[in-house]
GROMACS .gro file of C-alpha atoms in nm:
model
  324
    1UNK     CA    1  -2.876   1.984  -0.179
    2UNK     CA    2  -2.659   2.302  -0.222
    3UNK     CA    3  -2.776   2.619  -0.402
    4UNK     CA    4  -2.528   2.549  -0.687
    5UNK     CA    5  -2.699   2.221  -0.744
    6UNK     CA    6  -3.045   2.333  -0.718
    7UNK     CA    7  -3.016   2.637  -0.932
    8UNK     CA    8  -2.833   2.586  -1.253
    9UNK     CA    9  -2.675   2.856  -1.438
   10UNK     CA   10  -2.714   2.671  -1.762
   11UNK     CA   11  -3.015   2.745  -1.984
   12UNK     CA   12  -3.262   2.472  -2.053
   13UNK     CA   13  -3.409   2.579  -2.379
   14UNK     CA   14  -3.513   2.310  -2.624
   15UNK     CA   15  -3.416   2.562  -2.889
   16UNK     CA   16  -3.054   2.523  -2.794
   17UNK     CA   17  -3.005   2.883  -2.737
   18UNK     CA   18  -2.742   2.978  -2.478
   19UNK     CA   19  -2.616   3.327  -2.574
   20UNK     CA   20  -2.789   3.614  -2.759
   21UNK     CA   21  -2.490   3.797  -2.920
   22UNK     CA   22  -2.649   3.884  -3.260
   23UNK     CA   23  -2.941   3.820  -3.475
   24UNK     CA   24  -2.689   3.654  -3.721
   25UNK     CA   25  -2.626   3.385  -3.476
   26UNK     CA   26  -2.993   3.328  -3.401
   27UNK     CA   27  -3.201   3.083  -3.594
   28UNK     CA   28  -3.543   3.173  -3.739
   29UNK     CA   29  -3.685   2.895  -3.513
   30UNK     CA   30  -3.537   3.067  -3.202
   31UNK     CA   31  -3.667   3.409  -3.320
   32UNK     CA   32  -4.008   3.277  -3.362
   33UNK     CA   33  -3.992   3.103  -3.016
   34UNK     CA   34  -3.895   3.443  -2.861
   35UNK     CA   35  -4.184   3.614  -3.023
   36UNK     CA   36  -4.432   3.355  -2.911
   37UNK     CA   37  -4.317   3.359  -2.549
   38UNK     CA   38  -4.314   3.746  -2.556
   39UNK     CA   39  -4.671   3.749  -2.660
   40UNK     CA   40  -4.780   3.509  -2.408
   41UNK     CA   41  -4.599   3.682  -2.130
   42UNK     CA   42  -4.744   4.027  -2.239
   43UNK     CA   43  -5.098   3.882  -2.254
   44UNK     CA   44  -5.049   3.739  -1.901
   45UNK     CA   45  -4.931   4.077  -1.769
   46UNK     CA   46  -5.227   4.266  -1.928
   47UNK     CA   47  -5.480   4.018  -1.765
   48UNK     CA   48  -5.289   4.056  -1.430
   49UNK     CA   49  -5.216   3.667  -1.424
   50UNK     CA   50  -4.909   3.548  -1.241
   51UNK     CA   51  -4.606   3.480  -1.451
   52UNK     CA   52  -4.414   3.173  -1.399
   53UNK     CA   53  -4.097   3.267  -1.198
   54UNK     CA   54  -3.854   3.168  -1.468
   55UNK     CA   55  -3.561   3.337  -1.294
   56UNK     CA   56  -3.640   3.238  -0.937
   57UNK     CA   57  -3.327   3.221  -0.728
   58UNK     CA   58  -3.131   3.358  -1.009
   59UNK     CA   59  -2.925   3.687  -1.045
   60UNK     CA   60  -2.824   3.860  -1.378
   61UNK     CA   61  -2.542   4.096  -1.386
   62UNK     CA   62  -2.596   4.406  -1.606
   63UNK     CA   63  -2.286   4.578  -1.725
   64UNK     CA   64  -2.340   4.911  -1.913
   65UNK     CA   65  -2.052   5.095  -2.081
   66UNK     CA   66  -2.298   5.338  -2.252
   67UNK     CA   67  -2.595   5.540  -2.111
   68UNK     CA   68  -2.931   5.371  -2.134
   69UNK     CA   69  -3.290   5.439  -2.075
   70UNK     CA   70  -3.511   5.178  -2.255
   71UNK     CA   71  -3.250   4.902  -2.244
   72UNK     CA   72  -3.160   4.918  -1.886
   73UNK     CA   73  -3.520   4.971  -1.742
   74UNK     CA   74  -3.675   4.707  -1.971
   75UNK     CA   75  -3.411   4.447  -1.880
   76UNK     CA   76  -3.416   4.520  -1.512
   77UNK     CA   77  -3.794   4.511  -1.510
   78UNK     CA   78  -3.812   4.200  -1.712
   79UNK     CA   79  -3.576   4.028  -1.470
   80UNK     CA   80  -3.798   4.140  -1.164
   81UNK     CA   81  -4.123   4.021  -1.329
   82UNK     CA   82  -3.971   3.688  -1.401
   83UNK     CA   83  -3.869   3.635  -1.034
   84UNK     CA   84  -3.500   3.718  -1.058
   85UNK     CA   85  -3.273   3.977  -0.933
   86UNK     CA   86  -3.060   4.237  -1.140
   87UNK     CA   87  -2.723   4.359  -1.030
   88UNK     CA   88  -2.633   4.685  -1.219
   89UNK     CA   89  -2.267   4.738  -1.280
   90UNK     CA   90  -2.110   5.056  -1.421
   91UNK     CA   91  -1.825   5.072  -1.664
   92UNK     CA   92  -1.623   5.238  -1.395
   93UNK     CA   93  -1.686   4.947  -1.167
   94UNK     CA   94  -1.593   4.669  -1.427
   95UNK     CA   95  -1.376   4.841  -1.668
   96UNK     CA   96  -1.378   4.560  -1.929
   97UNK     CA   97  -1.077   4.551  -2.132
   98UNK     CA   98  -0.908   4.802  -1.890
   99UNK     CA   99  -0.914   4.654  -1.541
  100UNK     CA  100  -0.978   4.303  -1.652
  101UNK     CA  101  -1.005   4.133  -1.988
  102UNK     CA  102  -1.363   4.041  -2.110
  103UNK     CA  103  -1.288   3.669  -2.077
  104UNK     CA  104  -1.170   3.719  -1.705
  105UNK     CA  105  -1.487   3.921  -1.635
  106UNK     CA  106  -1.703   3.650  -1.772
  107UNK     CA  107  -1.510   3.379  -1.590
  108UNK     CA  108  -1.552   3.565  -1.247
  109UNK     CA  109  -1.934   3.637  -1.301
  110UNK     CA  110  -1.996   3.298  -1.424
  111UNK     CA  111  -1.926   3.152  -1.088
  112UNK     CA  112  -2.135   3.400  -0.908
  113UNK     CA  113  -2.439   3.499  -1.113
  114UNK     CA  114  -2.664   3.315  -1.365
  115UNK     CA  115  -2.640   3.550  -1.658
  116UNK     CA  116  -2.460   3.852  -1.810
  117UNK     CA  117  -2.621   4.144  -1.991
  118UNK     CA  118  -2.369   4.381  -2.141
  119UNK     CA  119  -2.399   4.709  -2.344
  120UNK     CA  120  -2.056   4.775  -2.477
  121UNK     CA  121  -1.862   4.980  -2.737
  122UNK     CA  122  -1.667   4.716  -2.896
  123UNK     CA  123  -1.860   4.391  -3.014
  124UNK     CA  124  -1.542   4.197  -2.967
  125UNK     CA  125  -1.590   4.214  -2.590
  126UNK     CA  126  -1.913   4.022  -2.613
  127UNK     CA  127  -1.765   3.751  -2.831
  128UNK     CA  128  -1.478   3.691  -2.591
  129UNK     CA  129  -1.724   3.698  -2.284
  130UNK     CA  130  -1.935   3.444  -2.457
  131UNK     CA  131  -1.639   3.226  -2.539
  132UNK     CA  132  -1.491   3.227  -2.196
  133UNK     CA  133  -1.814   3.251  -1.975
  134UNK     CA  134  -2.017   2.964  -1.826
  135UNK     CA  135  -2.350   3.154  -1.820
  136UNK     CA  136  -2.559   3.315  -2.087
  137UNK     CA  137  -2.431   3.648  -2.234
  138UNK     CA  138  -2.692   3.884  -2.394
  139UNK     CA  139  -2.601   4.169  -2.618
  140UNK     CA  140  -2.769   4.475  -2.483
  141UNK     CA  141  -2.605   4.700  -2.779
  142UNK     CA  142  -2.262   4.708  -2.929
  143UNK     CA  143  -2.107   4.906  -3.215
  144UNK     CA  144  -2.179   4.632  -3.445
  145UNK     CA  145  -2.555   4.529  -3.351
  146UNK     CA  146  -2.844   4.602  -3.142
  147UNK     CA  147  -3.027   4.265  -3.149
  148UNK     CA  148  -3.263   4.324  -2.853
  149UNK     CA  149  -3.400   4.628  -3.041
  150UNK     CA  150  -3.476   4.431  -3.346
  151UNK     CA  151  -3.670   4.185  -3.131
  152UNK     CA  152  -3.897   4.473  -3.011
  153UNK     CA  153  -3.909   4.610  -3.371
  154UNK     CA  154  -4.044   4.286  -3.519
  155UNK     CA  155  -4.273   4.233  -3.237
  156UNK     CA  156  -4.440   4.569  -3.318
  157UNK     CA  157  -4.471   4.459  -3.682
  158UNK     CA  158  -4.648   4.136  -3.568
  159UNK     CA  159  -4.895   4.357  -3.364
  160UNK     CA  160  -4.966   4.552  -3.655
  161UNK     CA  161  -4.971   4.313  -3.954
  162UNK     CA  162  -5.002   3.961  -3.790
  163UNK     CA  163  -4.750   3.681  -3.733
  164UNK     CA  164  -4.685   3.622  -4.102
  165UNK     CA  165  -4.462   3.905  -4.218
  166UNK     CA  166  -4.366   3.753  -4.540
  167UNK     CA  167  -4.350   4.022  -4.815
  168UNK     CA  168  -4.382   4.316  -4.589
  169UNK     CA  169  -4.152   4.605  -4.642
  170UNK     CA  170  -3.943   4.812  -4.412
  171UNK     CA  171  -3.783   5.124  -4.523
  172UNK     CA  172  -3.502   5.224  -4.308
  173UNK     CA  173  -3.424   5.595  -4.358
  174UNK     CA  174  -3.098   5.706  -4.217
  175UNK     CA  175  -2.758   5.577  -4.105
  176UNK     CA  176  -2.632   5.228  -4.189
  177UNK     CA  177  -2.569   5.167  -3.813
  178UNK     CA  178  -2.587   4.883  -3.560
  179UNK     CA  179  -2.980   4.897  -3.544
  180UNK     CA  180  -2.997   4.881  -3.931
  181UNK     CA  181  -2.758   4.572  -3.931
  182UNK     CA  182  -2.964   4.387  -3.668
  183UNK     CA  183  -3.295   4.464  -3.830
  184UNK     CA  184  -3.190   4.387  -4.182
  185UNK     CA  185  -3.059   4.053  -4.066
  186UNK     CA  186  -3.400   3.980  -3.882
  187UNK     CA  187  -3.584   4.081  -4.197
  188UNK     CA  188  -3.373   3.836  -4.413
  189UNK     CA  189  -3.453   3.550  -4.170
  190UNK     CA  190  -3.827   3.633  -4.142
  191UNK     CA  191  -3.913   3.705  -4.519
  192UNK     CA  192  -3.945   4.078  -4.472
  193UNK     CA  193  -3.814   4.310  -4.747
  194UNK     CA  194  -3.552   4.561  -4.624
  195UNK     CA  195  -3.473   4.880  -4.800
  196UNK     CA  196  -3.203   5.117  -4.661
  197UNK     CA  197  -3.207   5.477  -4.782
  198UNK     CA  198  -2.879   5.664  -4.687
  199UNK     CA  199  -2.680   5.944  -4.814
  200UNK     CA  200  -2.363   5.831  -4.991
  201UNK     CA  201  -2.094   5.732  -4.736
  202UNK     CA  202  -2.328   5.646  -4.461
  203UNK     CA  203  -2.492   5.329  -4.601
  204UNK     CA  204  -2.411   4.974  -4.468
  205UNK     CA  205  -2.065   4.872  -4.550
  206UNK     CA  206  -1.999   4.649  -4.847
  207UNK     CA  207  -1.876   4.368  -4.629
  208UNK     CA  208  -2.218   4.345  -4.442
  209UNK     CA  209  -2.409   4.376  -4.772
  210UNK     CA  210  -2.196   4.088  -4.926
  211UNK     CA  211  -2.240   3.886  -4.598
  212UNK     CA  212  -2.623   3.914  -4.602
  213UNK     CA  213  -2.651   3.843  -4.964
  214UNK     CA  214  -2.441   3.531  -4.950
  215UNK     CA  215  -2.558   3.395  -4.604
  216UNK     CA  216  -2.937   3.473  -4.665
  217UNK     CA  217  -2.963   3.439  -5.040
  218UNK     CA  218  -3.345   3.461  -5.022
  219UNK     CA  219  -3.333   3.795  -4.847
  220UNK     CA  220  -3.502   4.091  -5.021
  221UNK     CA  221  -3.231   4.352  -4.932
  222UNK     CA  222  -3.200   4.687  -5.130
  223UNK     CA  223  -2.968   4.994  -5.071
  224UNK     CA  224  -3.058   5.340  -5.222
  225UNK     CA  225  -2.988   5.697  -5.174
  226UNK     CA  226  -3.355   5.801  -5.267
  227UNK     CA  227  -3.573   5.826  -4.950
  228UNK     CA  228  -3.892   5.888  -5.149
  229UNK     CA  229  -3.839   5.581  -5.362
  230UNK     CA  230  -3.755   5.382  -5.047
  231UNK     CA  231  -4.086   5.444  -4.883
  232UNK     CA  232  -4.312   5.412  -5.177
  233UNK     CA  233  -4.412   5.048  -5.116
  234UNK     CA  234  -4.320   5.051  -4.744
  235UNK     CA  235  -4.544   4.899  -4.467
  236UNK     CA  236  -4.307   5.045  -4.213
  237UNK     CA  237  -4.096   5.379  -4.220
  238UNK     CA  238  -3.802   5.344  -3.966
  239UNK     CA  239  -3.551   5.587  -3.850
  240UNK     CA  240  -3.284   5.632  -3.585
  241UNK     CA  241  -3.077   5.924  -3.469
  242UNK     CA  242  -2.826   6.047  -3.724
  243UNK     CA  243  -2.567   6.108  -3.448
  244UNK     CA  244  -2.513   5.803  -3.217
  245UNK     CA  245  -2.318   5.788  -2.899
  246UNK     CA  246  -1.959   5.842  -2.966
  247UNK     CA  247  -2.023   6.048  -3.295
  248UNK     CA  248  -2.083   6.383  -3.122
  249UNK     CA  249  -1.790   6.546  -3.306
  250UNK     CA  250  -1.945   6.460  -3.634
  251UNK     CA  251  -2.279   6.620  -3.549
  252UNK     CA  252  -2.268   6.911  -3.784
  253UNK     CA  253  -2.137   6.705  -4.072
  254UNK     CA  254  -2.376   6.433  -4.026
  255UNK     CA  255  -2.683   6.668  -4.002
  256UNK     CA  256  -2.592   6.835  -4.322
  257UNK     CA  257  -2.553   6.500  -4.498
  258UNK     CA  258  -2.886   6.365  -4.369
  259UNK     CA  259  -3.084   6.693  -4.425
  260UNK     CA  260  -3.300   6.528  -4.708
  261UNK     CA  261  -3.365   6.205  -4.502
  262UNK     CA  262  -3.598   6.355  -4.241
  263UNK     CA  263  -3.915   6.161  -4.163
  264UNK     CA  264  -4.166   6.437  -4.205
  265UNK     CA  265  -4.517   6.476  -4.352
  266UNK     CA  266  -4.399   6.508  -4.701
  267UNK     CA  267  -4.199   6.197  -4.690
  268UNK     CA  268  -4.460   5.997  -4.510
  269UNK     CA  269  -4.720   6.110  -4.781
  270UNK     CA  270  -4.515   5.907  -5.033
  271UNK     CA  271  -4.587   5.581  -4.858
  272UNK     CA  272  -4.899   5.379  -4.864
  273UNK     CA  273  -5.192   5.489  -4.631
  274UNK     CA  274  -5.135   5.195  -4.394
  275UNK     CA  275  -4.768   5.238  -4.346
  276UNK     CA  276  -4.661   5.287  -3.991
  277UNK     CA  277  -4.359   5.492  -3.845
  278UNK     CA  278  -4.104   5.352  -3.607
  279UNK     CA  279  -3.803   5.497  -3.428
  280UNK     CA  280  -3.586   5.312  -3.176
  281UNK     CA  281  -3.524   5.626  -2.967
  282UNK     CA  282  -3.392   5.847  -2.838
  283UNK     CA  283  -3.538   6.092  -3.088
  284UNK     CA  284  -3.409   6.433  -3.177
  285UNK     CA  285  -3.734   6.595  -3.265
  286UNK     CA  286  -3.719   6.835  -3.557
  287UNK     CA  287  -3.407   6.671  -3.677
  288UNK     CA  288  -3.447   6.310  -3.799
  289UNK     CA  289  -3.831   6.308  -3.733
  290UNK     CA  290  -4.082   6.595  -3.698
  291UNK     CA  291  -4.322   6.621  -3.406
  292UNK     CA  292  -4.636   6.590  -3.624
  293UNK     CA  293  -4.513   6.241  -3.742
  294UNK     CA  294  -4.381   6.128  -3.410
  295UNK     CA  295  -4.700   6.200  -3.236
  296UNK     CA  296  -4.924   6.137  -3.523
  297UNK     CA  297  -5.165   5.856  -3.604
  298UNK     CA  298  -4.914   5.652  -3.794
  299UNK     CA  299  -4.666   5.644  -3.519
  300UNK     CA  300  -4.604   5.334  -3.320
  301UNK     CA  301  -4.289   5.458  -3.145
  302UNK     CA  302  -4.397   5.428  -2.786
  303UNK     CA  303  -4.562   5.087  -2.844
  304UNK     CA  304  -4.232   4.990  -2.997
  305UNK     CA  305  -4.051   5.124  -2.694
  306UNK     CA  306  -4.291   4.932  -2.449
  307UNK     CA  307  -4.240   4.611  -2.652
  308UNK     CA  308  -3.866   4.621  -2.548
  309UNK     CA  309  -3.988   4.482  -2.193
  310UNK     CA  310  -4.202   4.200  -2.366
  311UNK     CA  311  -3.958   4.099  -2.614
  312UNK     CA  312  -3.676   4.073  -2.358
  313UNK     CA  313  -3.892   3.878  -2.137
  314UNK     CA  314  -3.950   3.625  -2.422
  315UNK     CA  315  -3.575   3.633  -2.485
  316UNK     CA  316  -3.508   3.526  -2.129
  317UNK     CA  317  -3.791   3.273  -2.125
  318UNK     CA  318  -3.640   3.100  -2.418
  319UNK     CA  319  -3.270   3.117  -2.300
  320UNK     CA  320  -3.365   2.978  -1.962
  321UNK     CA  321  -3.590   2.702  -2.106
  322UNK     CA  322  -3.943   2.796  -1.996
  323UNK     CA  323  -4.254   2.704  -2.165
  324UNK     CA  324  -4.476   3.008  -2.073
   0.00000   0.00000   0.00000
């Protein structure tokens, strides 16, 4: 029996999940399976129990066009803990779309490794890799979406409020960016109300708003420019950096536009007493969030960051078909 026969690159998940490109393409059933697997794997880790080597004999290539702390470390650690091997590749080594097309990169890697994790600038690269690749492709962040972040976010809500999140409210204060898109879509699939408060010109684009309202007609989705009204009934106050990678030249203009959208004690005081605060990090303390909130009793920011590991282990378990 050859290695190629014994160790299949194809996922075995009963949920029918092969790739993880966006929350939009992920069913509610698949999301719930990921959270269930993530919780079981985290509990086993806490108890010091042996985890099933889901990735035994498998290697996953990790291609990062952008810098990363949480995403890289959590994925690499997840692969190790699940018995696999991570091969880290820089943008200079691969050059997706410059040295080789995304499709050719996926075709080559598909005959060598058992999965691809990619953090890219252009979302279209992931779509092309998934189209032409024979192994699972996982989105580790693109300009369009950040689905693995949304998994950790929802897992943190489950930790706080229990598995049934129907009717809970997330107030996302800040830029209508890739994180906001993924989280809004997850909320729509899970019955969570999503309120986005952004200054004019920085909200989610109309095309996305029209898509979510037509595709998820039961979604409770609201856009406003009033941060205080957004948090008034919130269970979760969420923010992100105002200046993402690639937007450095816009820093002064963006900081001026978002000046009234800082997560500080005054804004948090407008929310219910039980509301928690999340930030996907990295945080620019004193800019989009103040130290007293970031380090205060309502903050779940670092629990949220740690859940990146567990959520991604759950994701891998579902893709590779393991009942943990």
